Coordinates of C-alpha atoms and ligand atoms in Angstrom, one line a residue:
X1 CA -202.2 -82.6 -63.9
X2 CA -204.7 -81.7 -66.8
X3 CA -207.8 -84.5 -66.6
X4 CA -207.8 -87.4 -68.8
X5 CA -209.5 -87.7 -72.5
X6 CA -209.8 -91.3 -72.5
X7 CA -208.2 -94.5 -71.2
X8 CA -207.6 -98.0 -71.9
X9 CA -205.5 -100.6 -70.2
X10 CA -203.1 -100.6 -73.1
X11 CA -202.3 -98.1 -75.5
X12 CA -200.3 -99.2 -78.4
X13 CA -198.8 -96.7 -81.2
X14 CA -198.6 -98.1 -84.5
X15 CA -200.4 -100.6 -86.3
X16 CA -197.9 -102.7 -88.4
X17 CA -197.1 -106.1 -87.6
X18 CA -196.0 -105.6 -83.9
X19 CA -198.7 -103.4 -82.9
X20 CA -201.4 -105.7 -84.0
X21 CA -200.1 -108.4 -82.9
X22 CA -200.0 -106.8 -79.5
X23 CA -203.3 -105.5 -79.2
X24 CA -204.3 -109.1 -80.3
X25 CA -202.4 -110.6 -77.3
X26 CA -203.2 -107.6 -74.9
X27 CA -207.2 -108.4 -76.0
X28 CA -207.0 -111.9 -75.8
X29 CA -206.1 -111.3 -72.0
X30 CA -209.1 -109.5 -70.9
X31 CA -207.6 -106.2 -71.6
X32 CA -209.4 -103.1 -73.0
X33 CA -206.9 -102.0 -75.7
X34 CA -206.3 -99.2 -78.6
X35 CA -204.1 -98.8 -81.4
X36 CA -203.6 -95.8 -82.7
X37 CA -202.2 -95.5 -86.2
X38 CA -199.8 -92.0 -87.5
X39 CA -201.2 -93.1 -91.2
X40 CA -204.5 -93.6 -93.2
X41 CA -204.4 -97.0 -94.0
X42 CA -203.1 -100.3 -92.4
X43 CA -201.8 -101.2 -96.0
X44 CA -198.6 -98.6 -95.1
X45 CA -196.4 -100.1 -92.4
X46 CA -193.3 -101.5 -93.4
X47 CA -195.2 -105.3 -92.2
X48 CA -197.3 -104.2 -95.1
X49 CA -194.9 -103.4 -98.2
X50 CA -192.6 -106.4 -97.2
X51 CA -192.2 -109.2 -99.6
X52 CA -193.7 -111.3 -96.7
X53 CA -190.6 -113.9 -95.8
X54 CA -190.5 -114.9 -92.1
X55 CA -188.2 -116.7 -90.2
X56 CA -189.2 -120.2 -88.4
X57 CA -187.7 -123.0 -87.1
X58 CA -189.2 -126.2 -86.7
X59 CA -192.4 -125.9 -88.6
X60 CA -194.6 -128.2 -90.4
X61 CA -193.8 -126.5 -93.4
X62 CA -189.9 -127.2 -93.0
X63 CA -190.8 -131.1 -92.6
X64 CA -192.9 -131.3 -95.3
X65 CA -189.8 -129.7 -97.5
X66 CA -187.7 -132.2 -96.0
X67 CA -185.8 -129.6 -93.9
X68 CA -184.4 -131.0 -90.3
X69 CA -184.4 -127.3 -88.0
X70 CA -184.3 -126.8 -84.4
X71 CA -183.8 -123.8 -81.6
X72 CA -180.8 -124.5 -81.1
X73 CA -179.6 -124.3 -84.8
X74 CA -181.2 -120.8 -85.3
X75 CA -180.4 -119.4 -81.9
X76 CA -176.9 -119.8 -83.0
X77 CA -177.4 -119.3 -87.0
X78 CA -178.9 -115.7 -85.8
X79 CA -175.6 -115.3 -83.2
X80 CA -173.4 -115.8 -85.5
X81 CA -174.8 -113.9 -87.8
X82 CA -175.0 -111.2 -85.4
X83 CA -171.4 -111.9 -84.7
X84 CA -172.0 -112.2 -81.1
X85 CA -173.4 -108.7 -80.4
X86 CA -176.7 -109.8 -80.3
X87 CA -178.7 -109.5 -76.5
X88 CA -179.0 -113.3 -76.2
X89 CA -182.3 -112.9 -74.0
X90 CA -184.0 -111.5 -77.2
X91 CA -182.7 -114.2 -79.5
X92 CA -184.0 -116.9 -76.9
X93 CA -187.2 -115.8 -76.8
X94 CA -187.9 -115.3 -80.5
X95 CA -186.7 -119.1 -81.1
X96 CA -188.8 -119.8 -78.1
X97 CA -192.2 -118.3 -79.3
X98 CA -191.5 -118.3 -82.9
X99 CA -193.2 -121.7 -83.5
X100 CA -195.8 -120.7 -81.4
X101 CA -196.2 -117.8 -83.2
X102 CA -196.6 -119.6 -86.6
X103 CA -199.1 -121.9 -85.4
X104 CA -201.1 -118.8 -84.4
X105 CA -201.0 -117.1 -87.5
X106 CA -202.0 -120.4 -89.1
X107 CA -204.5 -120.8 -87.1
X108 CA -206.1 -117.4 -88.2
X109 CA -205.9 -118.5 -91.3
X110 CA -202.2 -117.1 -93.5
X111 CA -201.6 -119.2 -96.1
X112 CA -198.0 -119.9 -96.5
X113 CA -196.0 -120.5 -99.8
X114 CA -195.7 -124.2 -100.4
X115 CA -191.4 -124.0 -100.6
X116 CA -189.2 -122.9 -97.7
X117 CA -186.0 -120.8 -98.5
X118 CA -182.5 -120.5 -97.2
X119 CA -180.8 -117.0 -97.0
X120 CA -179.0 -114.5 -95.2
X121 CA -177.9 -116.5 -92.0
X122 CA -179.7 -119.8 -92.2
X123 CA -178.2 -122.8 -92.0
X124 CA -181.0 -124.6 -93.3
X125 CA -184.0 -122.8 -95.1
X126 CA -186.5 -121.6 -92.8
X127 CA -188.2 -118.5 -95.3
X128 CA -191.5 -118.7 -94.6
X129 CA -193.2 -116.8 -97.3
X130 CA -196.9 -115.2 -97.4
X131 CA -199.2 -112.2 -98.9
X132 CA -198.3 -109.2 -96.0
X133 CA -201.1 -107.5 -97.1
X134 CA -203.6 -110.1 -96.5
X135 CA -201.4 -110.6 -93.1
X136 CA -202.1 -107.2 -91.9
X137 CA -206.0 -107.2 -93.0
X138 CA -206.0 -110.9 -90.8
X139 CA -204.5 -109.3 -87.8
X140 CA -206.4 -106.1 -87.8
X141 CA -209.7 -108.5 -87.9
X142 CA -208.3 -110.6 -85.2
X143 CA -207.8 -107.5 -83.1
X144 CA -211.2 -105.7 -83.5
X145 CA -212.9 -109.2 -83.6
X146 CA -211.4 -109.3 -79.5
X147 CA -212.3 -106.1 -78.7
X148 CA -209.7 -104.1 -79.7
X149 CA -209.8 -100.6 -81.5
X150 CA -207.3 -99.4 -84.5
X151 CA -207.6 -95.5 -85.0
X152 CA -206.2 -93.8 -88.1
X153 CA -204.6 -90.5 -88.5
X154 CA -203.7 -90.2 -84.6
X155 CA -199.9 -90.2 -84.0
X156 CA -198.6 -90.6 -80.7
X157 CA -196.6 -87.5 -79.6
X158 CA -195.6 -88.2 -76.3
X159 CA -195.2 -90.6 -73.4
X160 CA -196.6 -89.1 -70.0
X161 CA -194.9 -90.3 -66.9
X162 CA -195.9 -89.3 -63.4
X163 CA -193.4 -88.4 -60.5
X164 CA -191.8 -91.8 -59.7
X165 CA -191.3 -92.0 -63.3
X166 CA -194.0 -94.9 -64.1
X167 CA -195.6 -94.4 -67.6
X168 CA -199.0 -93.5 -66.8
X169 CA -200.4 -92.9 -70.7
X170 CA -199.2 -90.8 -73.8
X171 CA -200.3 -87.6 -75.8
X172 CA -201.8 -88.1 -79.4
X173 CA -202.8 -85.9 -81.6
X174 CA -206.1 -86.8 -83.0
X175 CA -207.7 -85.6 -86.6
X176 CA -208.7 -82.4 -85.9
X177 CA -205.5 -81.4 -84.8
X178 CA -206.6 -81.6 -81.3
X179 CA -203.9 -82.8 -78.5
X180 CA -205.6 -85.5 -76.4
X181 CA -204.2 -87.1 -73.1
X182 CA -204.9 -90.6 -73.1
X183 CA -204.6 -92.9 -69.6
X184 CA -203.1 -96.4 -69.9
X185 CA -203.8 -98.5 -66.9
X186 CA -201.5 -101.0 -67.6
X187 CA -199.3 -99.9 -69.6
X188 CA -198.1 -98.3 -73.4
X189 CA -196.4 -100.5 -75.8
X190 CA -194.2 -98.4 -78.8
X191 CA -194.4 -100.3 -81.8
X192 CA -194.2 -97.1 -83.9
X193 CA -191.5 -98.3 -86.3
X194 CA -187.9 -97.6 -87.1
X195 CA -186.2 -94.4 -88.3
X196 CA -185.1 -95.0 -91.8
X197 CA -187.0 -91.8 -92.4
X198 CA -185.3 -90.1 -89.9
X199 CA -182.5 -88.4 -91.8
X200 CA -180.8 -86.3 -89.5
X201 CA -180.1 -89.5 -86.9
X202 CA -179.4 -91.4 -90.4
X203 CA -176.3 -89.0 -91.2
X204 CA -174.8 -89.0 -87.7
X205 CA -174.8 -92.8 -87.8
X206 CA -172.8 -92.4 -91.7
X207 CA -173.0 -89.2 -93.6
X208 CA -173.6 -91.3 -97.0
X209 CA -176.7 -92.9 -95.8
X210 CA -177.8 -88.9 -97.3
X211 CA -177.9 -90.6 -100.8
X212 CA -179.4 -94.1 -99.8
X213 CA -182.9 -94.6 -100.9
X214 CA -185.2 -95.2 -98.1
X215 CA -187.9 -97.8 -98.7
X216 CA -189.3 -98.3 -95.3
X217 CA -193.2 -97.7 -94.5
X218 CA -193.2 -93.7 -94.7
X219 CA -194.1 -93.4 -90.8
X220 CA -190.5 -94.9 -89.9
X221 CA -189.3 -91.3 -88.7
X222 CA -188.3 -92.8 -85.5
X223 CA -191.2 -90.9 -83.3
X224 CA -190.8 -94.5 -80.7
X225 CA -186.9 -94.0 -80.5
X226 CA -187.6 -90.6 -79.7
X227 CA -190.6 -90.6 -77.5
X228 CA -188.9 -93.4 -75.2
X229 CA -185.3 -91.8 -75.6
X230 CA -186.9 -88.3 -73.8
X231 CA -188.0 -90.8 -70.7
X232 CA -184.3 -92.0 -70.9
X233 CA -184.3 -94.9 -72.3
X234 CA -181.3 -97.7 -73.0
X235 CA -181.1 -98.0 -77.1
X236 CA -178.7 -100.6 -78.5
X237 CA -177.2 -101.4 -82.1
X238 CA -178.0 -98.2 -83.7
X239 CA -174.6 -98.4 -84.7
X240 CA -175.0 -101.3 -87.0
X241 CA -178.3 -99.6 -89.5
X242 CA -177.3 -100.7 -92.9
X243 CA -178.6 -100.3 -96.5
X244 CA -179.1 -104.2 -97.9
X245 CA -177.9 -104.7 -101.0
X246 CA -181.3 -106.0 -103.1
X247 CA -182.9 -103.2 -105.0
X248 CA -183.2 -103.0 -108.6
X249 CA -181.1 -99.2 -109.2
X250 CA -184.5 -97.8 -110.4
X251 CA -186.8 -99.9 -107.8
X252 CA -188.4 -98.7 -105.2
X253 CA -191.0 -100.8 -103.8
X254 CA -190.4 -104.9 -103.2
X255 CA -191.2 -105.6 -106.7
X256 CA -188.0 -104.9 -107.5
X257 CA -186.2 -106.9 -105.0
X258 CA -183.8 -109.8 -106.4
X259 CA -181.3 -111.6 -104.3
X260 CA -179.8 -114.3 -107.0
X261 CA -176.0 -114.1 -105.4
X262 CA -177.8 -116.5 -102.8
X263 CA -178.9 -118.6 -105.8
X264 CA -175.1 -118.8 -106.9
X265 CA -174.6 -115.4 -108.7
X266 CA -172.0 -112.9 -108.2
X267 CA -171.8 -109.6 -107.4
X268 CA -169.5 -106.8 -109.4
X269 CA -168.9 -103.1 -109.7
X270 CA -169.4 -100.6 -112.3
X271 CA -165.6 -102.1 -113.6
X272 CA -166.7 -105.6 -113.8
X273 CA -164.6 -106.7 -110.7
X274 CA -166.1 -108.7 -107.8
X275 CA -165.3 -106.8 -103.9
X276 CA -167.3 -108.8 -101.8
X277 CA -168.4 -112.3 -100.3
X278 CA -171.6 -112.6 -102.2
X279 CA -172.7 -115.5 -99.2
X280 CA -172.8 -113.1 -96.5
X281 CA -175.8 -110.5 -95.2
X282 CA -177.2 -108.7 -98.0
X283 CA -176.3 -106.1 -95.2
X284 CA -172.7 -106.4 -95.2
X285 CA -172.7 -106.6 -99.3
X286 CA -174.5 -103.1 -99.0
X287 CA -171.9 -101.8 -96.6
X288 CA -168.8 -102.8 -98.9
X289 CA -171.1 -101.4 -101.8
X290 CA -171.7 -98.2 -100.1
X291 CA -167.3 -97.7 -101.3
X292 CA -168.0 -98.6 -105.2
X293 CA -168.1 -96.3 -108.3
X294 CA -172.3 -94.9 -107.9
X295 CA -172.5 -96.9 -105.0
X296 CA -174.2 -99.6 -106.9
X297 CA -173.3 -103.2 -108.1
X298 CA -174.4 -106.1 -110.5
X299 CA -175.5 -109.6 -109.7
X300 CA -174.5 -111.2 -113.0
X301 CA -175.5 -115.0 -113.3
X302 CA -175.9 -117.5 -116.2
X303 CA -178.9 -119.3 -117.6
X304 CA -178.7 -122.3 -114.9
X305 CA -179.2 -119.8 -112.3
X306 CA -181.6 -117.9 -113.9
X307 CA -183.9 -121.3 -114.7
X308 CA -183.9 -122.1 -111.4
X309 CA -184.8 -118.4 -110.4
X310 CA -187.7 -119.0 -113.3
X311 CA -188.5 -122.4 -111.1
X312 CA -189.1 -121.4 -107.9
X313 CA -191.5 -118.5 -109.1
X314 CA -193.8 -121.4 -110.5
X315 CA -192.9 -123.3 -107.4
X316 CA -193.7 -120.9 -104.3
X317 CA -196.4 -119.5 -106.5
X318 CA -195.5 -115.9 -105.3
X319 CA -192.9 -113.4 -106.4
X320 CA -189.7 -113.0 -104.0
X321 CA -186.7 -111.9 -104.0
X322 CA -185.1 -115.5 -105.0
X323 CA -187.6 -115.9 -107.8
X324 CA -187.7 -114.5 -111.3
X325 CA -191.2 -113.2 -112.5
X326 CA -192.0 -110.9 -115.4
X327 CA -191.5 -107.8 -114.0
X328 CA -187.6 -108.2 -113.2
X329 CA -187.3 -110.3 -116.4
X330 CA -187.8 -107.1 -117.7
X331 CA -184.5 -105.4 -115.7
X332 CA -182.2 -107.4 -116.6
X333 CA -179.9 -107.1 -118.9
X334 CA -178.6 -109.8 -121.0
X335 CA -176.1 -111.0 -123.2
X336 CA -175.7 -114.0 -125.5
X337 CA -171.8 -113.9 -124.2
X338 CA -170.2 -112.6 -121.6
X339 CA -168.6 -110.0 -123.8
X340 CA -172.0 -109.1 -124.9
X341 CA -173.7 -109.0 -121.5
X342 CA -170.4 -106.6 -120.6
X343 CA -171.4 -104.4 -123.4
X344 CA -174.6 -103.9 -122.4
X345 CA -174.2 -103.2 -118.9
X346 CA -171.3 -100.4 -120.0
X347 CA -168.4 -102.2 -117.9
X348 CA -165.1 -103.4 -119.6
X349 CA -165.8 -106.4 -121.2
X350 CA -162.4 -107.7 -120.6
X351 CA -162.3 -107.2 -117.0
X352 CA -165.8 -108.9 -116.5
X353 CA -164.6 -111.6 -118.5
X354 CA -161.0 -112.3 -116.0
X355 CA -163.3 -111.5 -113.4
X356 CA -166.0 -114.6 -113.9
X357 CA -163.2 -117.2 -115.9
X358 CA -160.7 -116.0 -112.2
X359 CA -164.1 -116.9 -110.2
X360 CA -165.2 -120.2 -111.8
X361 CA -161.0 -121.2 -111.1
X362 CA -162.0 -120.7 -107.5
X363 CA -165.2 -122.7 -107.8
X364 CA -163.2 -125.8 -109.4
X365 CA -160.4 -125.5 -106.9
X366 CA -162.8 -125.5 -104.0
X367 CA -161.1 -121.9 -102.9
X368 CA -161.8 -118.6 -103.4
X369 CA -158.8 -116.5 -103.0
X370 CA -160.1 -112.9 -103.5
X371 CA -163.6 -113.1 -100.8
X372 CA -163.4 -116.4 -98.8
X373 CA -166.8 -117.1 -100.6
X374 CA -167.5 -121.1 -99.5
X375 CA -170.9 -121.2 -99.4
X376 CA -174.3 -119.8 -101.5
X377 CA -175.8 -118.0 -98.2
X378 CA -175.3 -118.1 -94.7
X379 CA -174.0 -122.0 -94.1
X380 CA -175.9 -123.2 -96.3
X381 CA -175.2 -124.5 -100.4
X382 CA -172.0 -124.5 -102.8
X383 CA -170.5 -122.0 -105.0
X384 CA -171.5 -122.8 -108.7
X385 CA -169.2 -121.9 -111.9
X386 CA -171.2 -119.4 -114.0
X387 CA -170.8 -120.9 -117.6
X388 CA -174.3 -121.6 -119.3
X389 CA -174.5 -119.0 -121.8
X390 CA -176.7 -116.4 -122.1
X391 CA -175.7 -114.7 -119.1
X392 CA -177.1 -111.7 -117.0
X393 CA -177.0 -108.8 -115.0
X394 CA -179.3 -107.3 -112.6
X395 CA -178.6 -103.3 -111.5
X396 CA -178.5 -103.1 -108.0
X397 CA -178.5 -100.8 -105.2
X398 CA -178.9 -101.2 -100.7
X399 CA -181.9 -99.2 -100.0
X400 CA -182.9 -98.6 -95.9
X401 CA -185.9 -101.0 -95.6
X402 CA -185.3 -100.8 -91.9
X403 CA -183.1 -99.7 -88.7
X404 CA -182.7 -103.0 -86.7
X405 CA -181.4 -101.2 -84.1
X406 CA -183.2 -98.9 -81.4
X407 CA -184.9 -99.3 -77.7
X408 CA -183.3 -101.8 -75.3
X409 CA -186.2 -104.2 -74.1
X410 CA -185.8 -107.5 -72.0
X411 CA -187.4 -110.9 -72.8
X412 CA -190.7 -109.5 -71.6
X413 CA -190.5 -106.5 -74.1
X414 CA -190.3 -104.3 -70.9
X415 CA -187.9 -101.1 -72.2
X416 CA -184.8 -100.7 -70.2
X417 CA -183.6 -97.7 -68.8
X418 CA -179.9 -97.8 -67.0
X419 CA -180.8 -101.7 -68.0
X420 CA -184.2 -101.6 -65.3
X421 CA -187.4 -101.8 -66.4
X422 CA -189.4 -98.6 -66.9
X423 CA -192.5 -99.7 -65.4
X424 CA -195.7 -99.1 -67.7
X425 CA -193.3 -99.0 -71.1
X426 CA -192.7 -102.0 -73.5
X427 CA -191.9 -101.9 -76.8
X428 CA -191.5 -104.1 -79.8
X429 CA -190.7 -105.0 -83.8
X430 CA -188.0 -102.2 -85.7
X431 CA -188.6 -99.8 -83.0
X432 CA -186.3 -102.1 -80.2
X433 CA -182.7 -102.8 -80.9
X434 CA -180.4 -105.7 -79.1
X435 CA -182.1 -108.6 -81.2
X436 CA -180.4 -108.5 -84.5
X437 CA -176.6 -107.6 -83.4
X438 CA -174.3 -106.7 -86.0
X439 CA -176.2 -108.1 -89.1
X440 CA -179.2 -109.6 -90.3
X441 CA -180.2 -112.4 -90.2
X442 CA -183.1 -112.9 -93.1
X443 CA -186.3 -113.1 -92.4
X444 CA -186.2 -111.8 -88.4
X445 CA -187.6 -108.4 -88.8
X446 CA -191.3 -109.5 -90.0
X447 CA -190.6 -112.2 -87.3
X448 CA -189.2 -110.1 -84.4
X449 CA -192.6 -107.7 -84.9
X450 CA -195.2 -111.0 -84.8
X451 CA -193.3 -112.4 -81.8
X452 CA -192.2 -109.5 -79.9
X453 CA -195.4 -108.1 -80.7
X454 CA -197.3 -110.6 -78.9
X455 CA -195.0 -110.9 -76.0
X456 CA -195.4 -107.0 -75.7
X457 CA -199.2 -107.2 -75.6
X458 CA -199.6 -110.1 -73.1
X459 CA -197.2 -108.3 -71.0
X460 CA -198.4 -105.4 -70.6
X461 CA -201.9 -106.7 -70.1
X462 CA -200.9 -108.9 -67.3
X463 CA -199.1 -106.0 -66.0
X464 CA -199.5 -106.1 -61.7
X465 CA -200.3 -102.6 -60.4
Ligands
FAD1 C1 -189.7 -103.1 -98.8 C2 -189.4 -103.9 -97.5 C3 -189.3 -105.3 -97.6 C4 -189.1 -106.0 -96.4 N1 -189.0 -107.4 -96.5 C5 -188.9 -108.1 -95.3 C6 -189.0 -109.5 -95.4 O1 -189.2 -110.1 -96.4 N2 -188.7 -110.2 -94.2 C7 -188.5 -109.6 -93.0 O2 -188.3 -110.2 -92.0 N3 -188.4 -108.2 -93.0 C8 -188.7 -107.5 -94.1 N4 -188.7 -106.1 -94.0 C9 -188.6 -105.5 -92.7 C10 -189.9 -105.7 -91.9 O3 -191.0 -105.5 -92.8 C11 -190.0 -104.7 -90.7 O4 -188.8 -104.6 -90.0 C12 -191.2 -105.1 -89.8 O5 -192.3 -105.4 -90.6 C13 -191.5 -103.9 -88.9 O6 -192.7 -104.2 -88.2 P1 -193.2 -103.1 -87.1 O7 -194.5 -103.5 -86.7 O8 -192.1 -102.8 -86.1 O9 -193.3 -101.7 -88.0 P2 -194.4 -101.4 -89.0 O10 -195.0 -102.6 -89.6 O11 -193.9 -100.4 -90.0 O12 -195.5 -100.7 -88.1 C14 -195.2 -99.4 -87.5 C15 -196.4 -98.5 -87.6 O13 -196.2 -97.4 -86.7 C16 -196.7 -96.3 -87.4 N5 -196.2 -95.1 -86.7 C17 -195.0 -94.5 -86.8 N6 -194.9 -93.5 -85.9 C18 -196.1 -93.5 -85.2 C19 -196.6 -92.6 -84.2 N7 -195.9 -91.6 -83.7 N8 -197.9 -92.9 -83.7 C20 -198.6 -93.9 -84.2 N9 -198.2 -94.7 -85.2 C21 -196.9 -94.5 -85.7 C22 -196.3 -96.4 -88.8 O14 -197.0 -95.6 -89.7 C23 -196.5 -97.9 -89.0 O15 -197.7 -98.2 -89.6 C24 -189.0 -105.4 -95.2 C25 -189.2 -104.0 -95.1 C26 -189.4 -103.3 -96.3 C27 -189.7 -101.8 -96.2

């Protein structure tokens, strides 16, 4: 075997939310570790283009909204959600280091919006909303401040193994182009990202996911799926990548980003008809939209919803995908009547007027026969009649912000392969699958980075042999 360039105790490829995270944890414990970073700048990982809401239960934040949460509750509000294909391992041990997490990130100083939100999933609201780029900058101090290095430019190309099949260190390729060989003597962690960049795995999965925009930080080209899938690695949920239904139909970043079906708007096609749940994942809704005319939709909604959209912006002080600030004022479309608002959105105006007068008979009869719609989101709120002219619509497409599903890892983020550990690998955030299940619950995928992140790091830090 060719000498080593370097080595470290932990090497750790990519720096978004789960990479840092993990070199902050694998520092902490006395280990020497390195990041090292495919992109530029730590201001292009998907952690860093999120809106920024997390997923906690039980936090100070929550009792200071008046919100009662526990494990328990979103253990089983993110099974359900899941429906039940979920690895139960994972889900345990994000509810039981998610508060633990929080605290941590508090304690570095991430300033959390003042309001807690309910959506996709929840129960109870347990959105957790903050600035991601000022989260990534905090993390990448924290790291270096402990010891830890972040690299730029220097993918990870490969994960080296010796004979009895322990990982032993990976290949990168560094900014000159050279191929370097880098020992870890503890272990490698793969936090490189998802593969909603990836589009030949994206059309074997569904052909149509060809014409869905991807959104996702631009190094999600699945190099972690890959790299651990050559050493024969378990992957799980792959099957379940969807689009979610939240983009503005010229958007592209999460500016544009409006979810006000959870705020009691509905959602219709380019012939004003409704063909969906509007309370369930914004994953599903992207599914069922991925069959309509232009494989797009409208959230239409009335003044009440709108005010309150126009209230929590001045509430949580921070634009989010529940909130209405100027910039998506300025995409809607709106009509002083429904018939107007039809006209202006080019659907039949007669159709979208059965459609909301057959919708608001389902509100007042507590039944909606068409969807089974009972709830705003996830458990939580009522179905509202849509009356308080003027009314509007929103243009709205799924985009792939991320993959959800990927490497099999246990509770200790060790990857599985034939469902063993490989010793020397672990992996965390979009790169691992098992956690989410079937669909999304909101708010898990920053969360599942930060928490798995840090299990990942201390992990393989603490690694024996
Ligand atoms: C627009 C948008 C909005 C979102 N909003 C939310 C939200 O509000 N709440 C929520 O929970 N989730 C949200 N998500 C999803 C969530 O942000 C991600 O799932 C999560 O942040 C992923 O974290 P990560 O650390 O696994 O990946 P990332 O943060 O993307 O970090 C992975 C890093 O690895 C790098 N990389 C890739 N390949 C290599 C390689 N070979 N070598 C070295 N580095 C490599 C990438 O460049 C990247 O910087 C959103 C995603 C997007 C795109």
């Amino acid at each position: 075997m060719d000498p080593w360039d370097d080595e470290v105790d932990v090497l750790i490829a990519g720096a978004g939310g789960a990479g840092l995270q993990a070199a902050i944890e694998a520092a902490s414990a006395g280990a020497s570790a390195i990041v090292f970073e495919k992109q530029m700048r730590i201001w292009e990982s998907s952690t860093a283009i999120a809106v920024g809401r997390v997923s906690f239960p039980c936090t100070d934040l929550q009792a200071r909204n008046g919100v009662a949460d526990s494990n328990e509750l979103m253990a089983r509000d993110i099974l359900e959600t899941g429906r039940h294909k979920n690895d139960p391992v994972q889900v345990q041990a994000y509810v039981d280091h998610a508060l633990g997490t929080y605290r941590q990130l508090c304690q570095l100083g991430i300033v959390w919006s003042p309001t807690v939100s309910a959506m996709a999933g929840m129960s109870v609201p347990r959105g957790h909303l903050t600035d991601m780029i000022d989260l990534v900058r905090t993390l990448r101090r924290a790291a270096e401040s402990r010891g830890a290095q972040v690299v730029f430019q220097t993918p990870v190309t490969g994960l080296l193994a010796d004979d009895a099949g322990t990982v032993v260190g990976a290949t990168v390729r560094e900014r000159s182009g050279r191929a370097s060989r880098i020992r870890a003597r503890k272990g490698v962690v793969l936090t490189a990202g998802g593969f909603a960049r990836d589009p030949e795995r994206l059309r074997r999965i569904e052909p149509r996911f060809d014409r869905v925009l991807a959104t996702s930080g631009i190094g999600h080209t699945g190099d972690a799926l890959r790299m651990a899938e050559a050493l024969g690695a378990d992957t799980r949920d792959i099957e379940y990548v969807q689009p979610s239904f939240e983009l503005h139909a010229s958007g592209g970043t999460s500016d544009d980003i409006l979810i006000l079906y959870y705020q009691g708007g509905i959602i219709v096609n380019a012939r004003g008809e409704r063909f969906v749940n509007e309370s369930i994942s914004y994953k599903d809704i992207a599914r069922a939209c991925l069959d309509q005319p232009g494989m797009m939709g409208w959230q239409v909604f009335d003044s009440a919803v709108y005010d309150k959209a126009v209230a929590a912006q001045a509430a949580a002080g921070q634009s989010s995908p529940m909130t209405l600030d100027a910039n998506k004022i300025r995409l809607l479309v709106k009509g002083r009547a429904l018939e107007e608002l039809a006209v202006n959105m080019e659907v039949p105006a007669e159709d979208l007027c059965r459609t909301v007068a057959r919708y608001n008979d389902f509100v007042d009869a507590g039944r909606d026969q068409d969807f089974g719609r009972q709830v705003l989101a996830g458990n939580f709120g009522k179905p509202v009649r849509l009356d308080r002219a003027p009314f509007y619509a929103y243009a709205t497409i799924g985009h792939l912000l991320a993959t959800y599903g990927g490497i099999a890892v246990d509770a200790q983020m060790r990857v599985l392969r034939k469902g063993q550990p490989i010793p020397g690998l672990y992996a965390a955030g979009e790169s691992t699958g098992g956690f989410h299940g079937a669909s999304y619950h909101s708010g898990t995928g920053i969360g599942k980075a930060l928490i798995f992140g840090r299990i990942a790091g201390r992990s393989a830090a603490t690694r024996i042999s």
